[in-house]
PDB file of C-alpha atoms in Angstrom:
ATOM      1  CA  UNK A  15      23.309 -28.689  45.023  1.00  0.00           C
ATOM      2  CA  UNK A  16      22.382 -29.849  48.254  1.00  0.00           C
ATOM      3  CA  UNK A  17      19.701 -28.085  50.675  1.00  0.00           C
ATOM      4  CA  UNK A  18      20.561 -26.152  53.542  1.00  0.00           C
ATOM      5  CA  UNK A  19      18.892 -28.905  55.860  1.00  0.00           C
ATOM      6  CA  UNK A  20      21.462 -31.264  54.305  1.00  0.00           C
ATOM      7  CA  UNK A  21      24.898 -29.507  54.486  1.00  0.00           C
ATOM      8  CA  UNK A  22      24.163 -27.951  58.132  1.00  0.00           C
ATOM      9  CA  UNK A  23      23.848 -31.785  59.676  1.00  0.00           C
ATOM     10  CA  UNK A  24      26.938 -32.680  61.829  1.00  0.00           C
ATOM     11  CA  UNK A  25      28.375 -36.018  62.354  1.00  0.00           C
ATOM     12  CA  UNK A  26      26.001 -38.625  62.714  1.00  0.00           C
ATOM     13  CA  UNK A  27      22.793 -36.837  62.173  1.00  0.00           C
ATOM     14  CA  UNK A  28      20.271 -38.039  59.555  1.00  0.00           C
ATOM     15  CA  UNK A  29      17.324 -36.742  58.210  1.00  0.00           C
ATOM     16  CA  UNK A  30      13.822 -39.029  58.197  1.00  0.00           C
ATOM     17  CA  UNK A  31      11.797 -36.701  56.800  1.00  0.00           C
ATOM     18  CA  UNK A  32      11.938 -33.593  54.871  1.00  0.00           C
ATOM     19  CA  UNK A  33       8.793 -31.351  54.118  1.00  0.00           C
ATOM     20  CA  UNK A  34       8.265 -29.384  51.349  1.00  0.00           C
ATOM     21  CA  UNK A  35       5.195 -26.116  50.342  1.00  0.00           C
ATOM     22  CA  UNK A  36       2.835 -27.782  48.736  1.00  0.00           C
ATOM     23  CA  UNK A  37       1.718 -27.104  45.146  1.00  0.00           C
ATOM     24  CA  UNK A  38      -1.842 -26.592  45.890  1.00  0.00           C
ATOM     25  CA  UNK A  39      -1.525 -24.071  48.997  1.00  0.00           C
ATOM     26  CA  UNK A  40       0.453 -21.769  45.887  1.00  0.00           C
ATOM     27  CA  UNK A  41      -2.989 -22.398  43.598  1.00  0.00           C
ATOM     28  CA  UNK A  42      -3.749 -18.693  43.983  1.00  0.00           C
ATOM     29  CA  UNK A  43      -0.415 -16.966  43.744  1.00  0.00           C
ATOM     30  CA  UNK A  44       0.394 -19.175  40.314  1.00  0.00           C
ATOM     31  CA  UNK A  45      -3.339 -18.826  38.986  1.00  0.00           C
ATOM     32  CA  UNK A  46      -2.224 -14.493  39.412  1.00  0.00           C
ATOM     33  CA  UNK A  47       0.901 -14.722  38.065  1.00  0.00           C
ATOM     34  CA  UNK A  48      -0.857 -16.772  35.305  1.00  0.00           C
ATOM     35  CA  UNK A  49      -3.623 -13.937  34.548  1.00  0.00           C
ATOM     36  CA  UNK A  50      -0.948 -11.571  35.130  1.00  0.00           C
ATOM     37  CA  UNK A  51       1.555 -12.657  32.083  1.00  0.00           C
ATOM     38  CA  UNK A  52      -1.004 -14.039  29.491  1.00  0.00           C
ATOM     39  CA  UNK A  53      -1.435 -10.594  28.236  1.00  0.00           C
ATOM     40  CA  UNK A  54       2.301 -10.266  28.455  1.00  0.00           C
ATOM     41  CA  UNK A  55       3.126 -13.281  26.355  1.00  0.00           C
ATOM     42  CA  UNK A  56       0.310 -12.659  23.704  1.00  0.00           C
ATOM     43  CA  UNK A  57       1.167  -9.571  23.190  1.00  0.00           C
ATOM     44  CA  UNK A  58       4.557 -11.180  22.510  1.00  0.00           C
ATOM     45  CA  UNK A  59       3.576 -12.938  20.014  1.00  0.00           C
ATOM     46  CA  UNK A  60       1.838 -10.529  18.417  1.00  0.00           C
ATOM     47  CA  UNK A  61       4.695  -8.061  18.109  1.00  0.00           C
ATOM     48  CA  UNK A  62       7.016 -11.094  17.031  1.00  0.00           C
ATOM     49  CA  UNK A  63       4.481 -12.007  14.498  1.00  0.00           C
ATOM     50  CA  UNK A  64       4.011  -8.217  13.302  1.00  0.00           C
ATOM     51  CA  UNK A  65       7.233  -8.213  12.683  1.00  0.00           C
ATOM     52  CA  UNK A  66       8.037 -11.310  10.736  1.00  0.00           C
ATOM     53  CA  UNK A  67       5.383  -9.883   8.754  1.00  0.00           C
ATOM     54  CA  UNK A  68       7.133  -6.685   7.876  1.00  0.00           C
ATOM     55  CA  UNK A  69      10.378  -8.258   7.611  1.00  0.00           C
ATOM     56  CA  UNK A  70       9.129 -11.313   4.849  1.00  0.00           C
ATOM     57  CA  UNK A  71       7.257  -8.718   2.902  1.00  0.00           C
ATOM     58  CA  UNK A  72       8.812  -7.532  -0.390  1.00  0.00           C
ATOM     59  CA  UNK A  73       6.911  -5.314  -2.591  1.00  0.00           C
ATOM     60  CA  UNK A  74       9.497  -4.130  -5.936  1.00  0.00           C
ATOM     61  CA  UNK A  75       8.668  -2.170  -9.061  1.00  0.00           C
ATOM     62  CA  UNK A  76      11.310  -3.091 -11.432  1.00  0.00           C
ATOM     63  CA  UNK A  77      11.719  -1.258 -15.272  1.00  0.00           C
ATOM     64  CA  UNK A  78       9.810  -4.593 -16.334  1.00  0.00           C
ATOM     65  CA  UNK A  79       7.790  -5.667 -14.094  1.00  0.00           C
ATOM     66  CA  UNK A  80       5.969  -5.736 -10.652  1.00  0.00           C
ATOM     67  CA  UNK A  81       7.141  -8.283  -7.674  1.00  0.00           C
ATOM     68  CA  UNK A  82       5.446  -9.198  -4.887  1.00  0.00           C
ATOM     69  CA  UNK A  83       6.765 -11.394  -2.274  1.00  0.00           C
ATOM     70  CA  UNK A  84       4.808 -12.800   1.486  1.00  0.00           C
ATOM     71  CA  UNK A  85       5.701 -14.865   3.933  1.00  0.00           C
ATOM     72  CA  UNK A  86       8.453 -16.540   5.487  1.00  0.00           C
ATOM     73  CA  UNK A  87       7.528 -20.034   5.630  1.00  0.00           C
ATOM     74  CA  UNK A  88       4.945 -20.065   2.968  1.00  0.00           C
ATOM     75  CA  UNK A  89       6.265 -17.776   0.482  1.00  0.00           C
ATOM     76  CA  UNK A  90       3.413 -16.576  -1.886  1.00  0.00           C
ATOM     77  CA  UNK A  91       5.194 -14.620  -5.030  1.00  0.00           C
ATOM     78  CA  UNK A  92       3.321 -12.576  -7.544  1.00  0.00           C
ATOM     79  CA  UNK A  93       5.087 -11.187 -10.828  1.00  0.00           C
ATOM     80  CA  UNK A  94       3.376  -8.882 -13.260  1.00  0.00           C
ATOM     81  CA  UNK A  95       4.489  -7.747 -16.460  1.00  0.00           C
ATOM     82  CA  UNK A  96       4.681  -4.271 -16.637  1.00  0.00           C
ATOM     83  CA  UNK A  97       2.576  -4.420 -19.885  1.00  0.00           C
ATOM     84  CA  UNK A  98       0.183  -6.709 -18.446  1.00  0.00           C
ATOM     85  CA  UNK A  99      -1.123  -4.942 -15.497  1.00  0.00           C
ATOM     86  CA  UNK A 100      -4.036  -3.071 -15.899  1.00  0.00           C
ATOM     87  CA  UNK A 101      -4.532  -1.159 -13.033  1.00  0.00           C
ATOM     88  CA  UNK A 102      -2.794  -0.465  -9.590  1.00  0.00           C
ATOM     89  CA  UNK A 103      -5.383   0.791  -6.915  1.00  0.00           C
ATOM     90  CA  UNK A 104      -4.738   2.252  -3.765  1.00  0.00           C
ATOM     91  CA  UNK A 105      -6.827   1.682  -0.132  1.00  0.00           C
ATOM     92  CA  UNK A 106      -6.231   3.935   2.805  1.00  0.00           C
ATOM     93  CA  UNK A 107      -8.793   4.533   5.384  1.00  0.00           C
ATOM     94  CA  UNK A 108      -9.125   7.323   7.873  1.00  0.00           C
ATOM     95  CA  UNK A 109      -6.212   5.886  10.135  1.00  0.00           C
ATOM     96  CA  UNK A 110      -4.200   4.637   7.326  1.00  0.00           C
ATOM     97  CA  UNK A 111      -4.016   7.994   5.573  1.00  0.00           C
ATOM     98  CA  UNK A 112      -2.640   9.812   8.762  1.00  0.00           C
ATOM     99  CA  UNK A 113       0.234   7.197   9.420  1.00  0.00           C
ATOM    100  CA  UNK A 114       0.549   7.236   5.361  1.00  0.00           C
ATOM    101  CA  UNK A 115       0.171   3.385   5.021  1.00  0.00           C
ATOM    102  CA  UNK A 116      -2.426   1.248   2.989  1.00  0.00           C
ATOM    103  CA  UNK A 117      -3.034  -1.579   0.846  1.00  0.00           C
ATOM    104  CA  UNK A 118      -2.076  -1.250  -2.538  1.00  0.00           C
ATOM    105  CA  UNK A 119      -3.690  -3.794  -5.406  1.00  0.00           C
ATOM    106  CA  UNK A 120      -2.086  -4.655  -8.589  1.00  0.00           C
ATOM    107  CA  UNK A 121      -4.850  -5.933 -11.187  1.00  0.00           C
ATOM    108  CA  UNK A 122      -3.254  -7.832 -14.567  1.00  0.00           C
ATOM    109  CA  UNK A 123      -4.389  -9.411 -17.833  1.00  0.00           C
ATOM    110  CA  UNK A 124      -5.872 -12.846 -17.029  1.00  0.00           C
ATOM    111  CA  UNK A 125      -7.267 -11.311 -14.175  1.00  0.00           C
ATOM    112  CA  UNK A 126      -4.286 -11.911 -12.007  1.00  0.00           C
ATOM    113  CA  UNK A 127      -4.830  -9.848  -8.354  1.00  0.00           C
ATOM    114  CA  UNK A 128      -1.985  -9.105  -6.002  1.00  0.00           C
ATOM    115  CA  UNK A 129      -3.579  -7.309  -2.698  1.00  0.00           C
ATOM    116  CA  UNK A 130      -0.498  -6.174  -0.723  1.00  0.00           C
ATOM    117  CA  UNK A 131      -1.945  -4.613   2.774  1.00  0.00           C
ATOM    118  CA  UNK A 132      -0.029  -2.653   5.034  1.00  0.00           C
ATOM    119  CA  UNK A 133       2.170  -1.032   2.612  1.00  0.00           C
ATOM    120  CA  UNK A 134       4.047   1.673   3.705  1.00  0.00           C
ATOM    121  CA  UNK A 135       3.741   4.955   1.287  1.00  0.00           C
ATOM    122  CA  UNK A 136       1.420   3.259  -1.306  1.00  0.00           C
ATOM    123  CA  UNK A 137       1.191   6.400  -3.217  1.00  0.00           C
ATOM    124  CA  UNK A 138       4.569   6.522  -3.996  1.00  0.00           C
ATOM    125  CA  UNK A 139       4.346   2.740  -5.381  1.00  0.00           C
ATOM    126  CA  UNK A 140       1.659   4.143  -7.675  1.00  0.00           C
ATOM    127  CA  UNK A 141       3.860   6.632  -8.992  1.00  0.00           C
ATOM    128  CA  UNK A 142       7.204   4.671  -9.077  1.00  0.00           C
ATOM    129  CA  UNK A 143       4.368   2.147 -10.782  1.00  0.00           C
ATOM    130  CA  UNK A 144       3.137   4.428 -13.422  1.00  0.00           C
ATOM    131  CA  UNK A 145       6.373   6.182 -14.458  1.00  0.00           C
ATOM    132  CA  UNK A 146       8.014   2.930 -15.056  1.00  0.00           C
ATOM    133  CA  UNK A 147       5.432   1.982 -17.044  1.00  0.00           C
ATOM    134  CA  UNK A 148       5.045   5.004 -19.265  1.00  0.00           C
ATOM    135  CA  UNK A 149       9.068   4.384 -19.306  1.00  0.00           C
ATOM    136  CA  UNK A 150       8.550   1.110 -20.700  1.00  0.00           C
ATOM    137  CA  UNK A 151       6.095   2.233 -23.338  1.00  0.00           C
ATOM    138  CA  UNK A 152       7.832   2.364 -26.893  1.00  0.00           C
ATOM    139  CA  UNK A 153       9.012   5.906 -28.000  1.00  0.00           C
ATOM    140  CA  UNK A 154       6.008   5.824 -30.510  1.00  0.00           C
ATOM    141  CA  UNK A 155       3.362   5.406 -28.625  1.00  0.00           C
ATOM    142  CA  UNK A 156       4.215   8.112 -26.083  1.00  0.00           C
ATOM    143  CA  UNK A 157       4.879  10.555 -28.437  1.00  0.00           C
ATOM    144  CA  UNK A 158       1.342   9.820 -30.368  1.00  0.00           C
ATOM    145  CA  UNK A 159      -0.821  13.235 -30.437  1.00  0.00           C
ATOM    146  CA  UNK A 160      -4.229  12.769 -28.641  1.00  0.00           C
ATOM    147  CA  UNK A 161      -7.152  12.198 -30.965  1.00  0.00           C
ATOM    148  CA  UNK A 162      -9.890  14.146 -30.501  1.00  0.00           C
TER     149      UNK A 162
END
């Protein structure tokens, strides 16, 4: 694509020299526009990397066991037994309890922990946790009468 300067000479006609803006006289207009999008493009990748986040994390209760899956390039998996985990505790703060979110942590035998933050409705995890497990208890256990 040729400049304006360039297609409106006529027969003839050359051109010795051809100015440009400088760089430097723009310093202040680029060094703005520089302030002015930094926010823009963090906050970019904060959103994209929010939502990676949500997207790459998987957290199952199955009629045998517990699965946890993070990340999208490095994958970290955790899978409990159903018999083997010991207790599944819930964190919610102040915030967390209004927009019903928290972090819910799966403790096992072996001392296996699987901390999965963020969670959205932990307390139903805990009860899809504990029903499948009293599911998976044999018939004669769950029928036993209480001591006392």
């Amino acid at each position: 694509m040729s400049s304006y300067v360039e297609s409106a000479l006529i027969d003839g006609e050359r051109v010795l020299y051809l100015g440009r803006v400088s760089t430097w006289a723009l310093f202040w207009p680029y060094l703005l526009l520089g302030v002015l999008l930094l926010p823009v493009v963090i906050g970019l990748f904060l959103l994209i990397s929010a939502w990676i986040q949500k997207k790459t994390t998987e957290l199952a209760v199955t009629n045998k066991r517990v699965i946890v899956k993070k990340g999208l390039i490095q994958r970290e998996t955790v899978e409990l037994n159903i018999h083997k985990i010991e207790s599944v505790r819930v964190e919610q703060g102040v915030l967390a309890r209004m927009f019903n979110y928290g972090t819910v942590v799966v403790a096992g035998g072996g001392n296996p922990v699987a901390p999965v933050e963020r969670i959205s409705d932990p307390m139903a995890f805990r009860r899809a946790f504990l029903e499948a497990q009293e599911a998976a208890l044999p018939a004669a256990l769950r029928m036993a009468p209480a001591s006392g």
